[in-house]
mmCIF file of C-alpha atoms in Angstrom:
data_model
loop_
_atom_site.group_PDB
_atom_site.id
_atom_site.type_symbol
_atom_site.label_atom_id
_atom_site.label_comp_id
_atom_site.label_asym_id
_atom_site.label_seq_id
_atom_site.Cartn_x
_atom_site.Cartn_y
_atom_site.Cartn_z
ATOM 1 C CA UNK A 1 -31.555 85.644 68.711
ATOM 2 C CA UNK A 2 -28.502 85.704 70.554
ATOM 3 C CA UNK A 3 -29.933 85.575 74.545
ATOM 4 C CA UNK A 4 -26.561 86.766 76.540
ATOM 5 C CA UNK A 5 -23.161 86.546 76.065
ATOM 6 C CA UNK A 6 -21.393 86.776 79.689
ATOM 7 C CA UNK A 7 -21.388 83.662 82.097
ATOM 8 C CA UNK A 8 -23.907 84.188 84.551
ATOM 9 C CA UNK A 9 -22.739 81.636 87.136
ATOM 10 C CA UNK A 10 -20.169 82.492 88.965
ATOM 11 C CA UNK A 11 -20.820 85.308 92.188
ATOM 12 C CA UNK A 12 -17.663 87.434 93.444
ATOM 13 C CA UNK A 13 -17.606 89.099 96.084
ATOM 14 C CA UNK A 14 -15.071 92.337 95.724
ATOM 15 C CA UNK A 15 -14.164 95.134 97.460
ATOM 16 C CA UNK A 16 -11.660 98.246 98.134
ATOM 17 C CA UNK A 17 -10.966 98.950 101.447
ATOM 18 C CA UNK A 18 -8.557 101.910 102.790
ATOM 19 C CA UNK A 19 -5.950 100.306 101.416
ATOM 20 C CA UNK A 20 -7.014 99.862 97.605
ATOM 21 C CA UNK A 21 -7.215 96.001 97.798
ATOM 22 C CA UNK A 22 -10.381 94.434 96.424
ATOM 23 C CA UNK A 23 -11.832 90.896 97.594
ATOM 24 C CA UNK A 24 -13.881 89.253 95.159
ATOM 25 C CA UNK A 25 -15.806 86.144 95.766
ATOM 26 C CA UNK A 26 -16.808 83.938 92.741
ATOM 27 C CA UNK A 27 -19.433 81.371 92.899
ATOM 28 C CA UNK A 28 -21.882 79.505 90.807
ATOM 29 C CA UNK A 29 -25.469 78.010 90.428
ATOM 30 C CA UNK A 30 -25.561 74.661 91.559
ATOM 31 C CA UNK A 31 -26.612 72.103 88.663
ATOM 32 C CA UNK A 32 -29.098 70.038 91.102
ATOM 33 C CA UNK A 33 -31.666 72.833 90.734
ATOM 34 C CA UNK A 34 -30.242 75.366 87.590
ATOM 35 C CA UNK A 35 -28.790 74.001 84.452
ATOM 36 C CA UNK A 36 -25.085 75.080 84.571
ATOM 37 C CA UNK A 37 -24.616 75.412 80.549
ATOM 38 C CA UNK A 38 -21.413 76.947 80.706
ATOM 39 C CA UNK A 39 -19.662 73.791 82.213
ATOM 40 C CA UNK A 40 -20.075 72.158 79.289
ATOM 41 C CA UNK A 41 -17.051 72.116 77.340
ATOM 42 C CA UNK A 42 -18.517 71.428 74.263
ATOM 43 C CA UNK A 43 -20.923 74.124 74.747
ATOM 44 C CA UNK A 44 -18.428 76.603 76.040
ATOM 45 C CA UNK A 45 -16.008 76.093 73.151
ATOM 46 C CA UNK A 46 -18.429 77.788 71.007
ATOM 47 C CA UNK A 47 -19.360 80.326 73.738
ATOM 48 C CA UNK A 48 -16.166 81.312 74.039
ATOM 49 C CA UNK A 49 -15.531 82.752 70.970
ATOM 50 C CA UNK A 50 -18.294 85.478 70.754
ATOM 51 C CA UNK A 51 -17.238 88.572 70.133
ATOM 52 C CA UNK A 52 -18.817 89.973 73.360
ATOM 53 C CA UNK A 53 -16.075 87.296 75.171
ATOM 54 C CA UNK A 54 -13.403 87.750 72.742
ATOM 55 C CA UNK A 55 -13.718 91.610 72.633
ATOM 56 C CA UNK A 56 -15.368 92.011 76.483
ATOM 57 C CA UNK A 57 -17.272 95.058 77.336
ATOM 58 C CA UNK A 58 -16.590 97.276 74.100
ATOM 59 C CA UNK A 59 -19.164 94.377 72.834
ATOM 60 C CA UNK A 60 -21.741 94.535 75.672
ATOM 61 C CA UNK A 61 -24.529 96.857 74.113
ATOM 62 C CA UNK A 62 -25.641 97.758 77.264
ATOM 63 C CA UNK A 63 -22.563 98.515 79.160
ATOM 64 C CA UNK A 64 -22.986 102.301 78.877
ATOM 65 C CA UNK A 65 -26.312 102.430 80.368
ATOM 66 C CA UNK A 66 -24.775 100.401 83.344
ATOM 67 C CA UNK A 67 -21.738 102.852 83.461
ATOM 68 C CA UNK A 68 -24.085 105.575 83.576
ATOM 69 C CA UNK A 69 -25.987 104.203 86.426
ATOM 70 C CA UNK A 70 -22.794 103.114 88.431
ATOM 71 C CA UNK A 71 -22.083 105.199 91.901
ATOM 72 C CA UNK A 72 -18.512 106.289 92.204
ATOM 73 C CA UNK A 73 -16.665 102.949 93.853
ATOM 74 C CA UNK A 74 -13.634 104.611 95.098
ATOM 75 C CA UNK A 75 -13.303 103.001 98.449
ATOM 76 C CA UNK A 76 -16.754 100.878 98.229
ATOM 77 C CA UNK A 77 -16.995 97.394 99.038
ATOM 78 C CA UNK A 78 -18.512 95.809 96.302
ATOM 79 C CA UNK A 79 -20.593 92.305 95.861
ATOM 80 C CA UNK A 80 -20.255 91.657 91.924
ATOM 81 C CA UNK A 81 -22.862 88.228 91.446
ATOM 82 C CA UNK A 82 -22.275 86.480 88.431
ATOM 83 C CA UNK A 83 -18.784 87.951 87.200
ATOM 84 C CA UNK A 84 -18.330 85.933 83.875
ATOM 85 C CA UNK A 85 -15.614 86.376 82.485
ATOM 86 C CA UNK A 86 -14.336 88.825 84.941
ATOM 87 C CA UNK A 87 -14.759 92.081 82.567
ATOM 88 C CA UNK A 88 -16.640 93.949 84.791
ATOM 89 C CA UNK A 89 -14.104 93.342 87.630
ATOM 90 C CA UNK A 90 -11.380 94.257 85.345
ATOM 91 C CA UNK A 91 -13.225 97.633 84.363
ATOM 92 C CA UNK A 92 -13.535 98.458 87.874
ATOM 93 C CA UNK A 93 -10.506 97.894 89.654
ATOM 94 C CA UNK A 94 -7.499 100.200 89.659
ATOM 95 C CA UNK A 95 -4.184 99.372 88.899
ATOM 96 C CA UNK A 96 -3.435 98.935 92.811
ATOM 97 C CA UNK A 97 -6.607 96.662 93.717
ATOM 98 C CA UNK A 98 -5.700 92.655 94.253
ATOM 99 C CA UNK A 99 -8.760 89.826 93.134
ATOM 100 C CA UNK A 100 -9.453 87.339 94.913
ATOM 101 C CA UNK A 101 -12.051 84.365 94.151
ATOM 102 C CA UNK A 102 -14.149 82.068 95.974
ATOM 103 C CA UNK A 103 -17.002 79.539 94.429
ATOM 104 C CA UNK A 104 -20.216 79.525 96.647
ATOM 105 C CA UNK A 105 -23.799 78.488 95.323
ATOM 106 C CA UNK A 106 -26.477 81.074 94.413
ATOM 107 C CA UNK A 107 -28.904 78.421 94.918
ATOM 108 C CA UNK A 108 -27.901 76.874 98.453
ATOM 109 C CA UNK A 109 -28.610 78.872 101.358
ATOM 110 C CA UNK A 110 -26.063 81.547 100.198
ATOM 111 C CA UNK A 111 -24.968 83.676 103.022
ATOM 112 C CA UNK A 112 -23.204 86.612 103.363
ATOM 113 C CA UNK A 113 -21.750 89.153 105.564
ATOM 114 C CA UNK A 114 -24.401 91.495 107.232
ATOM 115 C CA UNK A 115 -24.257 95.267 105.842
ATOM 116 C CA UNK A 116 -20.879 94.621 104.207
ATOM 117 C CA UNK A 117 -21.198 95.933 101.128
ATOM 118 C CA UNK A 118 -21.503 99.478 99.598
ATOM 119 C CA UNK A 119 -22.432 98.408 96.214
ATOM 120 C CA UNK A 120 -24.028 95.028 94.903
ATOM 121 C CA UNK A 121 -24.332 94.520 90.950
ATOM 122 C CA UNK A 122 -24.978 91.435 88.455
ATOM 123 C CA UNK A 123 -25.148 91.128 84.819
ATOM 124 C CA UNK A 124 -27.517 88.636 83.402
ATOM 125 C CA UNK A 125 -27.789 86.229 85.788
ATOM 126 C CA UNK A 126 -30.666 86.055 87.657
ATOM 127 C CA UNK A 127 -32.911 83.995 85.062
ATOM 128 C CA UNK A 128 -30.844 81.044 85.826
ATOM 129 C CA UNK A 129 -31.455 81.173 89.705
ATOM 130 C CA UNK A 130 -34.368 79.133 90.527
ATOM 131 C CA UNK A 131 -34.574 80.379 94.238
ATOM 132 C CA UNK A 132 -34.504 84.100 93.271
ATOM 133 C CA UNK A 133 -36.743 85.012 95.743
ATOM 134 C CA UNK A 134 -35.126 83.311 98.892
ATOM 135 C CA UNK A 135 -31.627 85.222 97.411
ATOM 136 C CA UNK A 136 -32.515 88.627 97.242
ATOM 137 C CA UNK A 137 -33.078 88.761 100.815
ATOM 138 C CA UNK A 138 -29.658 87.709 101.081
ATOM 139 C CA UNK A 139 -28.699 90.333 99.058
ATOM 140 C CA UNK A 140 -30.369 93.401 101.051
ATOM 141 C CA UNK A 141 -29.510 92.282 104.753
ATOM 142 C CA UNK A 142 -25.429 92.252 103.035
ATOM 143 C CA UNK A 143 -25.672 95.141 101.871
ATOM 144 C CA UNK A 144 -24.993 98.564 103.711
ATOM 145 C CA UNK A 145 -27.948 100.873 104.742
ATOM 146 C CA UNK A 146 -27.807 103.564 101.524
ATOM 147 C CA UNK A 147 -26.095 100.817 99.160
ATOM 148 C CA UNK A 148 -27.355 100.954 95.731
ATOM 149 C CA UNK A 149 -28.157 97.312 93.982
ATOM 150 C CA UNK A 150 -27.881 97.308 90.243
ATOM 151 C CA UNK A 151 -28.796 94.400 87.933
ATOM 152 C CA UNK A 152 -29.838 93.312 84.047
ATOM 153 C CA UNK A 153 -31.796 90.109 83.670
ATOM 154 C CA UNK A 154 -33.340 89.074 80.005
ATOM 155 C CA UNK A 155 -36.578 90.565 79.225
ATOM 156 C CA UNK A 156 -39.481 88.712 80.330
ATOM 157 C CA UNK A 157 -41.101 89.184 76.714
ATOM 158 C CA UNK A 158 -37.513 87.172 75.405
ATOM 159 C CA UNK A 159 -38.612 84.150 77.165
ATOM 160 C CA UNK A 160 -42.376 84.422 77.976
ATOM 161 C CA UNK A 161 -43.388 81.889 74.830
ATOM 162 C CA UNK A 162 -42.091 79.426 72.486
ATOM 163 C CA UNK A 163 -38.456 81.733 72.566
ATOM 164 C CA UNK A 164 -38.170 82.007 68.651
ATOM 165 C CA UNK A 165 -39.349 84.527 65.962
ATOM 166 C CA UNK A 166 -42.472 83.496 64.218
ATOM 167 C CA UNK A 167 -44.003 84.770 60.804
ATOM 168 C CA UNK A 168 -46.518 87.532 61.751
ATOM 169 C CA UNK A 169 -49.771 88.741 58.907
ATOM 170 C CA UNK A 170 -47.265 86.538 56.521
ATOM 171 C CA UNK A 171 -44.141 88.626 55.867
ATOM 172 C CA UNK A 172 -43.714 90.343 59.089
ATOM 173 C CA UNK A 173 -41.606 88.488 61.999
ATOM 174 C CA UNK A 174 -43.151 88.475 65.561
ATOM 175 C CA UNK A 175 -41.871 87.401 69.602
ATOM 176 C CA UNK A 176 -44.811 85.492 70.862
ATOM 177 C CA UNK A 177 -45.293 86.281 74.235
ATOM 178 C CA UNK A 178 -49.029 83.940 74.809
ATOM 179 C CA UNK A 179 -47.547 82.481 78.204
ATOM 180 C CA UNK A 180 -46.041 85.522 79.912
ATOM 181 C CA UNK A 181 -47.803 84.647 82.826
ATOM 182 C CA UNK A 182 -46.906 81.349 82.764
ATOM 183 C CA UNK A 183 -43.454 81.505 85.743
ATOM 184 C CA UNK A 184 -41.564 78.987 85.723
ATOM 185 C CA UNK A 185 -38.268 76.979 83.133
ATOM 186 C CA UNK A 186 -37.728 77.658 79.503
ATOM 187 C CA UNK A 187 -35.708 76.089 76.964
ATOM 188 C CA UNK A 188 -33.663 77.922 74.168
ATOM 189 C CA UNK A 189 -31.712 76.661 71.662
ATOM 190 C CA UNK A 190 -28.362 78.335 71.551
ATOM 191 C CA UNK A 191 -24.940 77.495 70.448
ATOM 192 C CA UNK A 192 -26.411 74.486 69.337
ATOM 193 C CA UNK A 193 -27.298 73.585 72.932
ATOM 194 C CA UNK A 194 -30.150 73.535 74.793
ATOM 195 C CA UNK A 195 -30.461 76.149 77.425
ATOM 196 C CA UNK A 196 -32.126 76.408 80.818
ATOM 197 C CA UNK A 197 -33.490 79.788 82.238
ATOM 198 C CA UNK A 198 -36.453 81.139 83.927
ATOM 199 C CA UNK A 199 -39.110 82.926 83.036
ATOM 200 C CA UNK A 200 -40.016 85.513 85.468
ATOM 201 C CA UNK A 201 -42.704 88.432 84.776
ATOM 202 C CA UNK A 202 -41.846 91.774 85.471
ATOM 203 C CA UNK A 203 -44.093 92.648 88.105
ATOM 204 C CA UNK A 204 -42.965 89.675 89.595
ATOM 205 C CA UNK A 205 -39.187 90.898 89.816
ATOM 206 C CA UNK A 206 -40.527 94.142 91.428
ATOM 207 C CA UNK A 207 -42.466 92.265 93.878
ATOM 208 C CA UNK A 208 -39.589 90.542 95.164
ATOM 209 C CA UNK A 209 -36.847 92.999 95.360
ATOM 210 C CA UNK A 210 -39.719 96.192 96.854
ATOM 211 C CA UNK A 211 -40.726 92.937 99.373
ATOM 212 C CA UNK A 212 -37.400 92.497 100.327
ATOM 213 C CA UNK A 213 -37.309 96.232 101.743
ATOM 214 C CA UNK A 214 -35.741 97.908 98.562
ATOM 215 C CA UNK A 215 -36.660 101.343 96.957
ATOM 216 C CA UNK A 216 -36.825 101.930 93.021
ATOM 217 C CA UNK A 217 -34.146 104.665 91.824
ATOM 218 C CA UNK A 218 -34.282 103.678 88.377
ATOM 219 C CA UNK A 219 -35.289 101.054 85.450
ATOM 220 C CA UNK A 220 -34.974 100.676 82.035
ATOM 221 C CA UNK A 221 -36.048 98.315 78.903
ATOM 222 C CA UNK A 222 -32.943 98.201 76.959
ATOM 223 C CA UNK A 223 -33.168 97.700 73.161
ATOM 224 C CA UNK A 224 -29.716 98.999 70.998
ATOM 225 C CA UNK A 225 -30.209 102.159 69.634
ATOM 226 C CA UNK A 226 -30.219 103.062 65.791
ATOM 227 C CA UNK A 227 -26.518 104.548 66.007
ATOM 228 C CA UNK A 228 -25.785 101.553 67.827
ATOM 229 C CA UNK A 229 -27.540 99.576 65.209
ATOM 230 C CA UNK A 230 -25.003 100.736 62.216
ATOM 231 C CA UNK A 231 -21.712 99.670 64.057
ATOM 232 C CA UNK A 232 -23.192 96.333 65.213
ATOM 233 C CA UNK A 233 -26.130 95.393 62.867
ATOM 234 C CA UNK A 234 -26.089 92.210 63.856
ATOM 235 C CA UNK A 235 -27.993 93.689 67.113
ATOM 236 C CA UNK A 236 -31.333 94.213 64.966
ATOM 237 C CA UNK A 237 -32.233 90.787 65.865
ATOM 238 C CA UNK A 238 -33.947 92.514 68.490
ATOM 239 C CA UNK A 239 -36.880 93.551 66.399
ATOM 240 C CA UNK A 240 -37.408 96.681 68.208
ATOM 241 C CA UNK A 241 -38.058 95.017 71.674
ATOM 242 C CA UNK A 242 -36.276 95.171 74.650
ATOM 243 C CA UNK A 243 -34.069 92.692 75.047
ATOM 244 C CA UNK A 244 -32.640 93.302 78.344
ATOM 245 C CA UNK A 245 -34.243 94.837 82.222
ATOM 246 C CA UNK A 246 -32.367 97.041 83.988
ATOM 247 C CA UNK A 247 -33.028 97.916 87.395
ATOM 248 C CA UNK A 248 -31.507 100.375 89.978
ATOM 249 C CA UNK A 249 -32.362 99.714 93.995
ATOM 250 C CA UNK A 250 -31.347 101.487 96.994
ATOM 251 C CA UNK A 251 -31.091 99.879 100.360
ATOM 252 C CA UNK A 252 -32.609 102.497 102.545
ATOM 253 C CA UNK A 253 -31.655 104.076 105.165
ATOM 254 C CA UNK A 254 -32.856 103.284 108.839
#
């Protein structure tokens, strides 16, 4: 099973003001509390060549649910956390908007501006933060009263147990999920590496982000669909689970 294929480290910060420049602000997890994979170069040798890096978004399956569920970002400021490989910025910019990066830590008292930001999104990054809970405060208090927050993170089924198909009533394959209650690091192996995330349950993610002051506008368990399936079959790995969350916030209004 292929987890992800965008590096989740890095956190920009971009935006478009009245003059159709965008700031961006990169920065990544710091390795004294999250594994930080992707600075390995023998690890990210083999990363690198995916097709969802060598091909970008046209190999993201769930790119068009995110475009879907993007507000229009003409003239938004926009926090991007964990760009990647920078296709996301790249998709939104237009041909008159500057980027500019900066490396903070996710996991080290990140700060940011108070109600800067129109628009805050991520892609598959959040199971690497440890402190999750202490960021997405961060998060809301930057972000502008009305802002929408949009975000993927792995499905907590993907990582809940031992984080490999098993044989199920002997021919069938199954995802065992016995410790999805069980919070807390996981191990994959990927790319011939071993790789770090956490395991968070869903009700858990809600918890945090409602408790932080947000309002639900929209989520979704993303599995590729059968049309999807003939152009890339490679995607049936999934089994016909979701492989991916996607979540929609608001920061309400006062």
């Amino acid at each position: 099973m292929s987890m992800h294929t965008r590096v989740p480290n890095p956190v920009d910060l971009h935006s478009f003001d009245q003059t159709s420049h965008r700031k961006r602000v990169e920065s990544k997890m710091s390795e004294n509390k999250s594994q930080n994979i992707y600075d390995d170069p023998a690890f990210y040798s083999q990363y690198e060549g995916l097709d969802r890096q060598v091909h970008g978004l046209a190999y993201a399956p769930e790119w068009p649910v995110l475009q879907s569920l993007m507000p229009d970002l003409q003239g938004a400021n926009v926090l991007d956390l964990g760009c990647g490989s920078g296709f996301s910025c790249r998709y939104t910019r237009s041909k008159d908007d500057a980027i500019t990066y900066e490396q903070r830590d996710l996991e080290d008292n990140l700060e940011l501006p108070d109600e800067k930001f129109d628009f805050a999104f991520s892609s598959l990054a959040f199971h690497y933060v440890a402190n999750f809970e202490q960021l997405i405060p961060q998060i809301f208090k930057a972000l502008k009263p009305g802002a929408n927050f949009l975000f993927t993170t792995i499905h907590p089924i993907r990582s809940a147990g031992e984080v490999r198909w098993i044989e199920h009533l002997g021919k069938q394959q199954a995802w065992p999920v016995t410790e999805y209650l069980n919070e807390g690091p996981r191990t994959i192996e990927w790319l011939n590496h071993p790789v770090k995330f956490r395991h968070r349950t869903i009700q858990t993610y809600f918890e945090v982000l409602l408790g932080a002051g947000f309002q639900l506008l929209n989520f979704k368990e993303w599995s590729p669909k059968e049309e999807e399936l003939k152009e890339f079959p490679f995607w049936s790995l999934s089994g016909g689970a979701p492989m991916f969350m996607v979540f929609k916030f608001l920061k309400p209004k006062v």
